[in-house]
XYZ file of C-alpha atoms in Angstrom:
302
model
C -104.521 -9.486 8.368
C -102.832 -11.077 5.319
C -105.438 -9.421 3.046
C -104.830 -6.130 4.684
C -101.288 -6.585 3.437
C -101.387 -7.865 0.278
C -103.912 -4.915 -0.250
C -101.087 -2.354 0.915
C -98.736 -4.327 -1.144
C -101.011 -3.862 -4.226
C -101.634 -0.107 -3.557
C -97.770 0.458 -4.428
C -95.944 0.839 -1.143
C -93.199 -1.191 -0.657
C -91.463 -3.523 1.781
C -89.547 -3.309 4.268
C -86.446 -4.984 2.118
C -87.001 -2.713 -0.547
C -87.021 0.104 1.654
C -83.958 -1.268 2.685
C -82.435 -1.429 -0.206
C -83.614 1.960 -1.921
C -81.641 3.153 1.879
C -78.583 1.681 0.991
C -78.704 2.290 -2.878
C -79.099 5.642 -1.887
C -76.254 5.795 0.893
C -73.842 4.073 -1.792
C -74.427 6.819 -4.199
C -73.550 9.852 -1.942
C -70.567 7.679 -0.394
C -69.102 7.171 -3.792
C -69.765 11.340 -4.616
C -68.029 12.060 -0.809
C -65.239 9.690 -2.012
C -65.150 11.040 -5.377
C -64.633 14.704 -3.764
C -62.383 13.723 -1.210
C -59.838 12.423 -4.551
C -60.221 15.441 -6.220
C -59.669 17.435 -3.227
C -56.689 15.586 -2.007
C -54.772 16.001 -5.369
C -55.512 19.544 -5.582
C -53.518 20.099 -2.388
C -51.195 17.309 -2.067
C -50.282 18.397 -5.872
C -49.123 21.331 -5.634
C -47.318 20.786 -2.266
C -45.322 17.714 -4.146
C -44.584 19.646 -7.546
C -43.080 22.205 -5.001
C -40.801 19.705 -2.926
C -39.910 18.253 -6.667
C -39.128 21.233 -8.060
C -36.685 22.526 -5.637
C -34.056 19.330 -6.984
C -34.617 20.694 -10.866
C -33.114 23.334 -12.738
C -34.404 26.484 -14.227
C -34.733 24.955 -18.025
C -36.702 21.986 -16.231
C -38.709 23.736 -14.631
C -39.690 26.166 -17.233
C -38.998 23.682 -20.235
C -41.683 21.868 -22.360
C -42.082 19.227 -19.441
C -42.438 20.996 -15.809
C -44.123 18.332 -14.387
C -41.310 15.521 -15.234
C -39.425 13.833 -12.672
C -35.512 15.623 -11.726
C -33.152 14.299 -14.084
C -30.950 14.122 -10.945
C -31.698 14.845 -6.879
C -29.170 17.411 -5.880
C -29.535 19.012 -2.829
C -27.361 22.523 -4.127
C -30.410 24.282 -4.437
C -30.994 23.836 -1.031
C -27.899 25.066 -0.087
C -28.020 28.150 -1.748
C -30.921 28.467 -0.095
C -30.112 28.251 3.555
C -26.508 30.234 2.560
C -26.743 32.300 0.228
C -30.589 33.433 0.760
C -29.855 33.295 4.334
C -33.424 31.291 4.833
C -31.429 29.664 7.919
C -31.155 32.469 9.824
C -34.411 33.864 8.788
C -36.063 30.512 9.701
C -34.835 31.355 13.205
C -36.044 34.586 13.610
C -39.632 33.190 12.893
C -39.456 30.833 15.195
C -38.430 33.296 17.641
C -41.214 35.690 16.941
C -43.674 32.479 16.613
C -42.703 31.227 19.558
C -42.807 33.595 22.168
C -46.144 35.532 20.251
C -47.852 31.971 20.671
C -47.067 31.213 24.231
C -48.389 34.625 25.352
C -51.065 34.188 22.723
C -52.128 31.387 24.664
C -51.521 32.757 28.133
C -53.607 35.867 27.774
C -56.223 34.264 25.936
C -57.088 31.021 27.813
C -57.137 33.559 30.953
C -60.029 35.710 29.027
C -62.014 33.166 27.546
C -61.463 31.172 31.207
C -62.854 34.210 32.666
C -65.676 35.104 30.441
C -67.013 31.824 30.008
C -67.039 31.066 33.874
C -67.809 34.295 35.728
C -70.610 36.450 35.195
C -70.035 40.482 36.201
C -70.851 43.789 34.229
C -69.187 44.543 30.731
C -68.954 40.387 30.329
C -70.631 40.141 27.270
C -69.791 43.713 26.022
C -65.683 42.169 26.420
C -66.937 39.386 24.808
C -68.577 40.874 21.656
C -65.250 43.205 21.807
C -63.069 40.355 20.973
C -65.249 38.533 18.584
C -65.641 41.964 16.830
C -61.636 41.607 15.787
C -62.310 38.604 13.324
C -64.533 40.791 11.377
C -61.310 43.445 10.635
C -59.523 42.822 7.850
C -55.461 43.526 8.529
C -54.543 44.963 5.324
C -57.273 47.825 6.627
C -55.182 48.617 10.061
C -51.877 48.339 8.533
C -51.003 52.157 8.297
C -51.887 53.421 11.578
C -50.404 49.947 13.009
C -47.757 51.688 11.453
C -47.562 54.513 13.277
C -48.863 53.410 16.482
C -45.781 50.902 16.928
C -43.574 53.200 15.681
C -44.408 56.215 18.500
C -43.885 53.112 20.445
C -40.504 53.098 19.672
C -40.966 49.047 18.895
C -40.682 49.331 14.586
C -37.990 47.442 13.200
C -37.707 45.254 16.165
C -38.747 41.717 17.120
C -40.663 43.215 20.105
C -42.923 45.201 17.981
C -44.131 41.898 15.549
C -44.507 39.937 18.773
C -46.758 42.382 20.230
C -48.941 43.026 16.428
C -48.827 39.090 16.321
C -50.323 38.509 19.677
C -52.759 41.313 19.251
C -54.263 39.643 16.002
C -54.407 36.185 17.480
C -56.554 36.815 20.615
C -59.685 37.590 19.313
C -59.525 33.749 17.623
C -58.084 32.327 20.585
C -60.414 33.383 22.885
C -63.462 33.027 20.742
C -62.727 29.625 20.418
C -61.988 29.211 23.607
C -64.462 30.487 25.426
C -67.148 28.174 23.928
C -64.374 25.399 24.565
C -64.447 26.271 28.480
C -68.162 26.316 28.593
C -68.624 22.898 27.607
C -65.945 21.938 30.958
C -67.831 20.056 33.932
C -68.708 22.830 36.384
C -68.266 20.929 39.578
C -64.830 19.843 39.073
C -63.918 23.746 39.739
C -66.421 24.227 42.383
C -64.623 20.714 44.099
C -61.293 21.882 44.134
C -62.526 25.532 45.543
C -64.142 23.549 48.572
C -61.215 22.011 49.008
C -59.461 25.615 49.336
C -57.980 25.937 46.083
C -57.756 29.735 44.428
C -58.776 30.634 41.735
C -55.503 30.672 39.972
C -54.585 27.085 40.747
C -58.078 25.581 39.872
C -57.003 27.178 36.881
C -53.581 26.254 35.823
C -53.984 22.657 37.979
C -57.452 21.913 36.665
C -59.078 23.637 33.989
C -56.134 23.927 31.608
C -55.388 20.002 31.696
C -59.267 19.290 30.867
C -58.896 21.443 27.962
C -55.806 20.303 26.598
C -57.620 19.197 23.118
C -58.748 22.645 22.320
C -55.912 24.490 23.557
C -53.773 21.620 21.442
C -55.964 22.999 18.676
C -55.681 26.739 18.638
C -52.039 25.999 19.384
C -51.731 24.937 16.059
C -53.871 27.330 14.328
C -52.192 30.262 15.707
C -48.696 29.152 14.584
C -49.806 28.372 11.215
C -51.471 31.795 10.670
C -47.949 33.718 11.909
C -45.786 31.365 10.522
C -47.265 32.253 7.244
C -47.899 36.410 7.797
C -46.065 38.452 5.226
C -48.086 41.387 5.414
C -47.579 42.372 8.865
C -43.665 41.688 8.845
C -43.515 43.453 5.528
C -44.835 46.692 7.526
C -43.220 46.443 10.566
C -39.570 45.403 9.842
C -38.290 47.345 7.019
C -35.236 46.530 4.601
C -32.889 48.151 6.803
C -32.930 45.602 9.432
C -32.975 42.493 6.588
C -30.938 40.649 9.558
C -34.292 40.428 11.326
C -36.273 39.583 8.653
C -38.720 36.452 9.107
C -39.087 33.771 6.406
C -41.657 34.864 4.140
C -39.597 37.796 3.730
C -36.682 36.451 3.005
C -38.910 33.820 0.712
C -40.071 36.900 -1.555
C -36.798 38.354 -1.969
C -35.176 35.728 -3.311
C -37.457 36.164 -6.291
C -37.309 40.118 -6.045
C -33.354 40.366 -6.261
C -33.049 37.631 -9.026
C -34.688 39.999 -11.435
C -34.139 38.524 -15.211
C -32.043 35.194 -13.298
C -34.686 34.004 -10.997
C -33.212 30.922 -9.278
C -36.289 28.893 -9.560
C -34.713 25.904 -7.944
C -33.741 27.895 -4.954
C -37.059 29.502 -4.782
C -39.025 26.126 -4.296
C -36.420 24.956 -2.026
C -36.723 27.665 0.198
C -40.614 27.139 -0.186
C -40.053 23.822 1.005
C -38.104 24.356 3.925
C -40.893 27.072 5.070
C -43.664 24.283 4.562
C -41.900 21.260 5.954
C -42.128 22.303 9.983
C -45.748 23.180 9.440
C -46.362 19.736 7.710
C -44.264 17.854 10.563
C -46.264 19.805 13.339
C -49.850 18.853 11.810
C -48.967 15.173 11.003
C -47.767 14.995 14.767
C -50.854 16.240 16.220
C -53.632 15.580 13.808
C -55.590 13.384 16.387
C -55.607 16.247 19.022
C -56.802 19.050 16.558
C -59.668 16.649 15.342
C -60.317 16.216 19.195
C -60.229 19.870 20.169
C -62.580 20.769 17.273
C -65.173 17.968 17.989
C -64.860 17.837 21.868
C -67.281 21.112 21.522
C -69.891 19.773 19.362
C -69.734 15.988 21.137
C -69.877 16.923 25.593
């Protein structure tokens, strides 16, 4: 036996500690490239999000000036106010979250019902609906915007709240409920079947049951879909016009403080509005970090 060995020795394989070590020379190398990556990809978004929040307490000759990324000489808060007052972001701020709001919550509604649906009962058209919805993240917006036009317009809905609410909802299922149908299909089916021996409908295994078990992905999608409107500026852009600027959302009102300043852009005022538009968002993802992460792995891990 020992001469076997020192014979495979000899012929130039190695041992098991070498092995072991060419293993974990070769995991520390791709863990300091991962860590490397994850650096440079942190400062290429954190930077520009803090040069932003900076900004917004400079003036226009710092910002512009031979040193834009310098510290504020000074952290006043009047660009700010300009901001919310005399840009009106305040009151465009609540209009979004208005329109957000109630376009998520029925966002959600309608779509956890269809993906609830076709993930859990079988009947003709069920895949055909399926593909249907899926078939909406392949089209682009900017190619429906002018007969969107239109079509809310005969509607009577353009110009009004109503009308974005209804575009925003529209654009969000297909999303929602492909995400959510491969959410529901990883649920335990005999929890449902339980509580329908025990006389439950359909509608209350539902809301009672299924929705609390899939609290991580609807958490998830929650949180995608008011990210995606909060940001839209296309689709207000078409649908509320500048004759109604009172119901303007907040990347409207974020583009024309830059559009009226013509020659005098207020650059400080700019970035502060920027900031207040990114600040919610940021609170809202910091607060539930832990359940998107959940929501997107709970698919890949039952």
């Amino acid at each position: 036996m020992a001469t076997q060995t020192d014979a495979y020795r000899v012929a130039g394989a190695p041992s098991a500690a070498a092995r072991r070590r060419q293993k974990k020379n070769s995991t520390g190398v791709f863990g300091t490239l991962s860590h490397i990556a994850l650096i440079v990809w942190t400062i290429l978004v954190v930077g520009p999000i803090l040069w932003t929040f900076l900004a917004s307490f400079k003036t226009n000759p710092e910002i512009v000036g031979d040193a834009p990324l310098a510290l504020p000489h000074s952290f006043s808060w009047a660009s700010w106010g300009r901001a919310w007052e005399k840009a009106h972001i305040g009151r465009y701020m609540l209009n979004t979250v208005l329109v957000v709001g109630v376009s998520t919550f029925f966002t959600m509604l309608f779509g956890s019902m269809a993906a609830y649906v076709l993930a859990r009962f079988r009947f003709p058209g069920n895949r055909l609906i399926y593909y249907l919805f899926v078939s909406g993240l392949s089209f682009p917006v900017f190619l429906a915007l002018v007969p969107l036009f239109f079509v809310v317009r005969n509607l009577g809905l353009i110009d009004t709240h109503a009308g974005v609410i209804l575009v925003y909802i529209a654009y969000s299922l297909p999303f929602t409920v492909f995400f959510l149908t491969a959410f529901f299909k990883t649920l335990p089916q005999s929890v449902a079947e339980a509580a329908m021996m025990d006389g439950s409908s359909h509608t209350r295994t539902f809301f009672q049951i299924m929705v609390p078990m899939a609290r991580p992905g609807l958490i998830s999608i929650t949180i995608f879909n008011i990210l995606g409107q909060w940001n839209q500026y296309l689709l207000p852009i078409v649908l509320l016009s500048g004759s109604v600027e009172d119901k303007w959302l907040l990347t409207q009102g974020i583009a024309n403080i830059n559009t009226n300043a013509g020659y005098e852009a207020d650059w400080p005022g700019l970035f502060a509005a920027l900031s207040m538009a990114i600040l919610p968002m940021l609170i809202v993802y910091i607060i539930f970090q832990r359940q998107i992460q959940s929501g997107l792995t709970a698919g890949a891990v039952k």
